[in-house]
PDB file of C-alpha atoms in Angstrom:
ATOM      1  CA  MET S   1      89.195  24.111  21.133  1.00 88.00           C
ATOM      2  CA  ASN S   2      90.100  26.741  18.928  1.00 94.00           C
ATOM      3  CA  LEU S   3      90.882  30.607  20.186  1.00 94.00           C
ATOM      4  CA  PRO S   4      87.505  32.235  19.513  1.00 93.00           C
ATOM      5  CA  ASN S   5      85.752  29.179  21.497  1.00 94.00           C
ATOM      6  CA  ARG S   6      88.263  29.657  24.422  1.00 96.00           C
ATOM      7  CA  LEU S   7      87.480  33.394  24.325  1.00 96.00           C
ATOM      8  CA  THR S   8      83.463  32.856  24.554  1.00 95.00           C
ATOM      9  CA  LEU S   9      84.086  30.516  27.237  1.00 96.00           C
ATOM     10  CA  PHE S  10      86.267  33.036  29.114  1.00 97.00           C
ATOM     11  CA  ARG S  11      83.559  35.284  28.875  1.00 96.00           C
ATOM     12  CA  ILE S  12      81.503  33.236  30.299  1.00 96.00           C
ATOM     13  CA  PHE S  13      83.648  32.466  32.967  1.00 97.00           C
ATOM     14  CA  LEU S  14      83.869  36.344  33.776  1.00 97.00           C
ATOM     15  CA  ILE S  15      79.990  36.683  34.463  1.00 97.00           C
ATOM     16  CA  PRO S  16      79.939  35.040  37.864  1.00 97.00           C
ATOM     17  CA  VAL S  17      83.254  37.158  38.403  1.00 97.00           C
ATOM     18  CA  PHE S  18      81.334  40.152  37.599  1.00 97.00           C
ATOM     19  CA  VAL S  19      78.073  39.404  39.811  1.00 96.00           C
ATOM     20  CA  LEU S  20      80.576  38.724  42.963  1.00 95.00           C
ATOM     21  CA  LEU S  21      81.977  42.100  42.535  1.00 94.00           C
ATOM     22  CA  MET S  22      78.746  43.740  42.030  1.00 93.00           C
ATOM     23  CA  GLU S  23      77.289  41.713  45.173  1.00 90.00           C
ATOM     24  CA  TRP S  24      80.417  42.179  47.406  1.00 86.00           C
ATOM     25  CA  PRO S  25      79.303  43.895  50.480  1.00 73.00           C
ATOM     26  CA  VAL S  26      81.215  47.318  50.399  1.00 71.00           C
ATOM     27  CA  SER S  27      80.552  50.479  52.538  1.00 70.00           C
ATOM     28  CA  ALA S  28      81.815  53.339  50.107  1.00 68.00           C
ATOM     29  CA  PRO S  29      81.145  56.875  51.238  1.00 72.00           C
ATOM     30  CA  ALA S  30      78.054  58.159  49.710  1.00 69.00           C
ATOM     31  CA  GLY S  31      78.753  59.659  46.291  1.00 66.00           C
ATOM     32  CA  THR S  32      81.785  57.718  45.736  1.00 72.00           C
ATOM     33  CA  LEU S  33      82.469  54.749  43.543  1.00 75.00           C
ATOM     34  CA  PRO S  34      82.964  51.324  45.399  1.00 80.00           C
ATOM     35  CA  LEU S  35      86.279  49.923  44.363  1.00 86.00           C
ATOM     36  CA  THR S  36      84.502  46.734  43.402  1.00 88.00           C
ATOM     37  CA  HIS S  37      82.182  48.416  41.202  1.00 88.00           C
ATOM     38  CA  LEU S  38      85.350  49.728  39.490  1.00 91.00           C
ATOM     39  CA  ILE S  39      86.876  46.297  39.081  1.00 94.00           C
ATOM     40  CA  ALA S  40      83.601  44.998  37.959  1.00 95.00           C
ATOM     41  CA  CYS S  41      83.849  47.695  35.107  1.00 95.00           C
ATOM     42  CA  LEU S  42      86.956  46.439  34.108  1.00 97.00           C
ATOM     43  CA  VAL S  43      85.798  42.833  33.919  1.00 97.00           C
ATOM     44  CA  PHE S  44      82.875  43.867  31.745  1.00 97.00           C
ATOM     45  CA  VAL S  45      85.101  45.957  29.577  1.00 96.00           C
ATOM     46  CA  VAL S  46      87.074  42.715  28.823  1.00 97.00           C
ATOM     47  CA  ALA S  47      84.604  40.495  28.455  1.00 96.00           C
ATOM     48  CA  SER S  48      83.187  42.948  26.115  1.00 93.00           C
ATOM     49  CA  VAL S  49      86.186  43.147  23.913  1.00 94.00           C
ATOM     50  CA  THR S  50      86.465  39.332  23.930  1.00 93.00           C
ATOM     51  CA  ASP S  51      83.168  39.364  22.276  1.00 88.00           C
ATOM     52  CA  TYR S  52      84.555  41.352  19.615  1.00 87.00           C
ATOM     53  CA  LEU S  53      87.646  39.513  18.960  1.00 92.00           C
ATOM     54  CA  ASP S  54      86.439  36.026  18.996  1.00 90.00           C
ATOM     55  CA  GLY S  55      84.096  36.932  16.305  1.00 87.00           C
ATOM     56  CA  TYR S  56      86.898  38.855  14.375  1.00 89.00           C
ATOM     57  CA  ILE S  57      89.161  35.668  14.574  1.00 94.00           C
ATOM     58  CA  ALA S  58      86.775  33.603  14.126  1.00 90.00           C
ATOM     59  CA  ARG S  59      85.885  35.318  10.725  1.00 90.00           C
ATOM     60  CA  ARG S  60      89.292  36.050   9.656  1.00 93.00           C
ATOM     61  CA  ASP S  61      90.479  32.523  10.435  1.00 94.00           C
ATOM     62  CA  GLN S  62      87.531  30.949   9.047  1.00 93.00           C
ATOM     63  CA  LEU S  63      87.181  29.052  12.805  1.00 92.00           C
ATOM     64  CA  VAL S  64      83.199  29.444  12.787  1.00 87.00           C
ATOM     65  CA  THR S  65      82.006  26.323  14.563  1.00 87.00           C
ATOM     66  CA  ASN S  66      78.363  25.355  15.817  1.00 84.00           C
ATOM     67  CA  PHE S  67      80.071  25.564  19.310  1.00 87.00           C
ATOM     68  CA  GLY S  68      80.628  29.549  18.492  1.00 86.00           C
ATOM     69  CA  LYS S  69      77.580  30.056  16.606  1.00 82.00           C
ATOM     70  CA  PHE S  70      75.466  28.892  19.676  1.00 83.00           C
ATOM     71  CA  TRP S  71      77.538  30.257  22.620  1.00 89.00           C
ATOM     72  CA  ASP S  72      78.736  33.191  21.402  1.00 88.00           C
ATOM     73  CA  PRO S  73      75.535  35.186  21.013  1.00 85.00           C
ATOM     74  CA  LEU S  74      74.302  33.523  24.023  1.00 89.00           C
ATOM     75  CA  ALA S  75      77.390  34.615  26.170  1.00 92.00           C
ATOM     76  CA  ASP S  76      76.689  38.216  24.994  1.00 91.00           C
ATOM     77  CA  LYS S  77      73.310  38.208  26.177  1.00 92.00           C
ATOM     78  CA  MET S  78      74.044  36.415  29.350  1.00 95.00           C
ATOM     79  CA  LEU S  79      76.781  39.106  29.960  1.00 96.00           C
ATOM     80  CA  VAL S  80      74.682  42.244  29.221  1.00 96.00           C
ATOM     81  CA  LEU S  81      71.330  40.920  30.797  1.00 96.00           C
ATOM     82  CA  THR S  82      73.323  39.906  33.867  1.00 97.00           C
ATOM     83  CA  ALA S  83      74.975  43.574  34.149  1.00 97.00           C
ATOM     84  CA  LEU S  84      71.628  45.082  33.633  1.00 97.00           C
ATOM     85  CA  ILE S  85      69.815  43.165  36.157  1.00 97.00           C
ATOM     86  CA  GLU S  86      72.614  43.669  38.688  1.00 95.00           C
ATOM     87  CA  LEU S  87      71.918  47.393  37.881  1.00 96.00           C
ATOM     88  CA  SER S  88      68.411  47.033  38.532  1.00 96.00           C
ATOM     89  CA  ALA S  89      68.969  45.354  41.495  1.00 94.00           C
ATOM     90  CA  GLN S  90      71.059  48.018  42.930  1.00 90.00           C
ATOM     91  CA  GLN S  91      68.182  50.561  41.828  1.00 93.00           C
ATOM     92  CA  ILE S  92      70.505  52.285  39.146  1.00 93.00           C
ATOM     93  CA  VAL S  93      68.254  51.659  36.287  1.00 97.00           C
ATOM     94  CA  PRO S  94      64.289  50.890  36.657  1.00 97.00           C
ATOM     95  CA  GLY S  95      63.289  47.302  36.479  1.00 97.00           C
ATOM     96  CA  TRP S  96      60.815  47.858  33.870  1.00 98.00           C
ATOM     97  CA  ALA S  97      63.119  49.148  31.420  1.00 98.00           C
ATOM     98  CA  VAL S  98      65.168  45.843  31.839  1.00 98.00           C
ATOM     99  CA  ALA S  99      62.108  43.411  31.761  1.00 98.00           C
ATOM    100  CA  ILE S 100      61.560  45.189  28.335  1.00 98.00           C
ATOM    101  CA  ILE S 101      65.175  44.643  27.127  1.00 97.00           C
ATOM    102  CA  VAL S 102      65.101  40.969  28.527  1.00 97.00           C
ATOM    103  CA  ILE S 103      61.632  40.233  26.737  1.00 97.00           C
ATOM    104  CA  ARG S 104      62.772  41.741  23.644  1.00 97.00           C
ATOM    105  CA  ASP S 105      65.972  39.630  23.727  1.00 94.00           C
ATOM    106  CA  LEU S 106      63.638  36.244  24.172  1.00 94.00           C
ATOM    107  CA  ALA S 107      61.370  37.236  21.626  1.00 95.00           C
ATOM    108  CA  VAL S 108      64.239  37.960  18.830  1.00 93.00           C
ATOM    109  CA  THR S 109      65.734  35.150  19.970  1.00 89.00           C
ATOM    110  CA  GLY S 110      62.595  32.808  19.483  1.00 91.00           C
ATOM    111  CA  LEU S 111      61.814  34.493  15.889  1.00 92.00           C
ATOM    112  CA  ARG S 112      65.804  33.220  15.097  1.00 87.00           C
ATOM    113  CA  LEU S 113      65.021  29.987  16.099  1.00 87.00           C
ATOM    114  CA  LEU S 114      61.512  30.087  14.124  1.00 88.00           C
ATOM    115  CA  LEU S 115      63.266  31.267  10.613  1.00 87.00           C
ATOM    116  CA  VAL S 116      66.099  28.903  11.335  1.00 83.00           C
ATOM    117  CA  GLN S 117      63.735  25.998  11.053  1.00 82.00           C
ATOM    118  CA  ASP S 118      62.518  27.282   7.619  1.00 79.00           C
ATOM    119  CA  GLY S 119      66.171  27.570   6.396  1.00 79.00           C
ATOM    120  CA  GLU S 120      66.456  31.438   7.010  1.00 81.00           C
ATOM    121  CA  VAL S 121      68.914  32.931   8.652  1.00 76.00           C
ATOM    122  CA  MET S 122      68.184  36.459  10.182  1.00 78.00           C
ATOM    123  CA  ALA S 123      71.126  38.535  10.695  1.00 75.00           C
ATOM    124  CA  ALA S 124      71.773  41.484  12.952  1.00 77.00           C
ATOM    125  CA  ALA S 125      70.392  44.686  11.706  1.00 84.00           C
ATOM    126  CA  TRP S 126      71.869  48.344  12.361  1.00 89.00           C
ATOM    127  CA  PRO S 127      68.883  48.658  15.081  1.00 90.00           C
ATOM    128  CA  GLY S 128      69.882  45.683  17.107  1.00 88.00           C
ATOM    129  CA  LYS S 129      73.738  46.790  16.748  1.00 86.00           C
ATOM    130  CA  VAL S 130      72.929  50.000  17.958  1.00 93.00           C
ATOM    131  CA  LYS S 131      70.892  48.688  20.919  1.00 94.00           C
ATOM    132  CA  THR S 132      73.783  46.467  21.621  1.00 90.00           C
ATOM    133  CA  PHE S 133      76.434  49.271  21.324  1.00 91.00           C
ATOM    134  CA  THR S 134      74.457  51.768  23.600  1.00 95.00           C
ATOM    135  CA  GLN S 135      73.607  48.828  26.115  1.00 96.00           C
ATOM    136  CA  MET S 136      77.401  48.596  26.766  1.00 93.00           C
ATOM    137  CA  LEU S 137      78.422  52.082  26.883  1.00 95.00           C
ATOM    138  CA  ALA S 138      75.321  52.644  29.263  1.00 96.00           C
ATOM    139  CA  ILE S 139      76.373  49.940  31.651  1.00 96.00           C
ATOM    140  CA  ILE S 140      80.026  51.063  31.534  1.00 95.00           C
ATOM    141  CA  PHE S 141      78.942  54.647  32.446  1.00 95.00           C
ATOM    142  CA  LEU S 142      76.479  53.563  35.078  1.00 95.00           C
ATOM    143  CA  LEU S 143      79.037  51.306  36.832  1.00 93.00           C
ATOM    144  CA  VAL S 144      81.829  54.130  36.932  1.00 91.00           C
ATOM    145  CA  GLN S 145      78.943  56.435  38.183  1.00 88.00           C
ATOM    146  CA  ASP S 146      79.759  58.425  34.608  1.00 84.00           C
ATOM    147  CA  GLY S 147      83.299  58.634  35.476  1.00 81.00           C
ATOM    148  CA  PRO S 148      85.128  62.003  34.132  1.00 79.00           C
ATOM    149  CA  PHE S 149      81.203  63.210  33.152  1.00 84.00           C
ATOM    150  CA  ALA S 150      80.046  62.834  36.575  1.00 83.00           C
ATOM    151  CA  GLY S 151      79.461  66.888  37.078  1.00 85.00           C
ATOM    152  CA  LEU S 152      77.159  67.188  34.309  1.00 88.00           C
ATOM    153  CA  PRO S 153      73.292  68.037  34.939  1.00 90.00           C
ATOM    154  CA  PHE S 154      72.511  64.556  33.631  1.00 91.00           C
ATOM    155  CA  SER S 155      73.779  61.217  33.549  1.00 93.00           C
ATOM    156  CA  ILE S 156      75.736  60.093  30.433  1.00 95.00           C
ATOM    157  CA  GLY S 157      74.903  56.355  31.559  1.00 95.00           C
ATOM    158  CA  GLN S 158      71.228  57.139  31.969  1.00 96.00           C
ATOM    159  CA  VAL S 159      71.088  58.726  28.693  1.00 97.00           C
ATOM    160  CA  PHE S 160      72.821  55.698  27.162  1.00 97.00           C
ATOM    161  CA  PHE S 161      70.369  53.469  28.825  1.00 98.00           C
ATOM    162  CA  TYR S 162      67.219  55.124  27.578  1.00 98.00           C
ATOM    163  CA  VAL S 163      68.533  55.375  24.046  1.00 97.00           C
ATOM    164  CA  ALA S 164      69.372  51.834  24.303  1.00 97.00           C
ATOM    165  CA  VAL S 165      65.696  51.074  25.560  1.00 98.00           C
ATOM    166  CA  ILE S 166      64.263  53.059  22.527  1.00 97.00           C
ATOM    167  CA  PHE S 167      66.518  51.170  20.019  1.00 97.00           C
ATOM    168  CA  THR S 168      65.631  47.841  22.079  1.00 97.00           C
ATOM    169  CA  ILE S 169      61.822  48.560  21.212  1.00 97.00           C
ATOM    170  CA  TYR S 170      62.678  49.816  17.605  1.00 96.00           C
ATOM    171  CA  SER S 171      64.849  46.755  17.052  1.00 95.00           C
ATOM    172  CA  TRP S 172      62.189  44.368  18.300  1.00 95.00           C
ATOM    173  CA  ALA S 173      59.288  45.842  15.945  1.00 96.00           C
ATOM    174  CA  SER S 174      61.407  46.168  13.084  1.00 95.00           C
ATOM    175  CA  TYR S 175      62.965  42.701  13.282  1.00 93.00           C
ATOM    176  CA  PHE S 176      58.963  41.290  13.742  1.00 94.00           C
ATOM    177  CA  TRP S 177      58.135  43.339  10.745  1.00 95.00           C
ATOM    178  CA  ASN S 178      60.672  42.294   8.390  1.00 93.00           C
ATOM    179  CA  ASN S 179      60.003  38.671   9.250  1.00 92.00           C
ATOM    180  CA  ARG S 180      55.791  38.722   9.577  1.00 91.00           C
ATOM    181  CA  GLN S 181      56.066  35.840   6.826  1.00 89.00           C
ATOM    182  CA  ALA S 182      57.028  33.609   9.490  1.00 87.00           C
ATOM    183  CA  PHE S 183      53.418  33.905  11.034  1.00 88.00           C
ATOM    184  CA  SER S 184      51.592  33.489   7.695  1.00 84.00           C
ATOM    185  CA  ASP S 185      49.788  30.503   9.434  1.00 83.00           C
ATOM    186  CA  PHE S 186      48.355  32.923  12.337  1.00 75.00           C
ATOM    187  CA  SER S 187      44.782  33.629  11.577  1.00 64.00           C
TER     188      SER S 187
END
């Protein structure tokens, strides 16, 4: 098994570690960050970095495999969606917004599968990349309760989260509009 695939498996392994840290019963004083959330944030950051590294190494060293093509994007979605579900369960972000993100990801994955049957590949476009980037920033800032920006009159994490929701909807519409030919048999 090559290094990029090992990094992908490592990222998948980190997901239950992240969940355990988020669910660990901790009694922290009001307004303070539980240590387990800080460690969970570090786990999330490490897992996010492996996402960048596995793709970079696979392309650089020409180690692209079917395993990586399948598991890398799935591992990314599993990581981000798990973090968002945990944040929703702890009432840090609203469930309706997380539901929009989950539904969009399922719909776009289905569209990709439909297109691949016709021999087409739908590459990630800039709205989807902005969505992913703002989701990851939002998760990090929300996990550390905005960290050094906690004194602002608004939450940096919440701002990034709602920007991510906007780009979730925009990228969803964009992907489906740009690939509407996939549904040409709909009447």
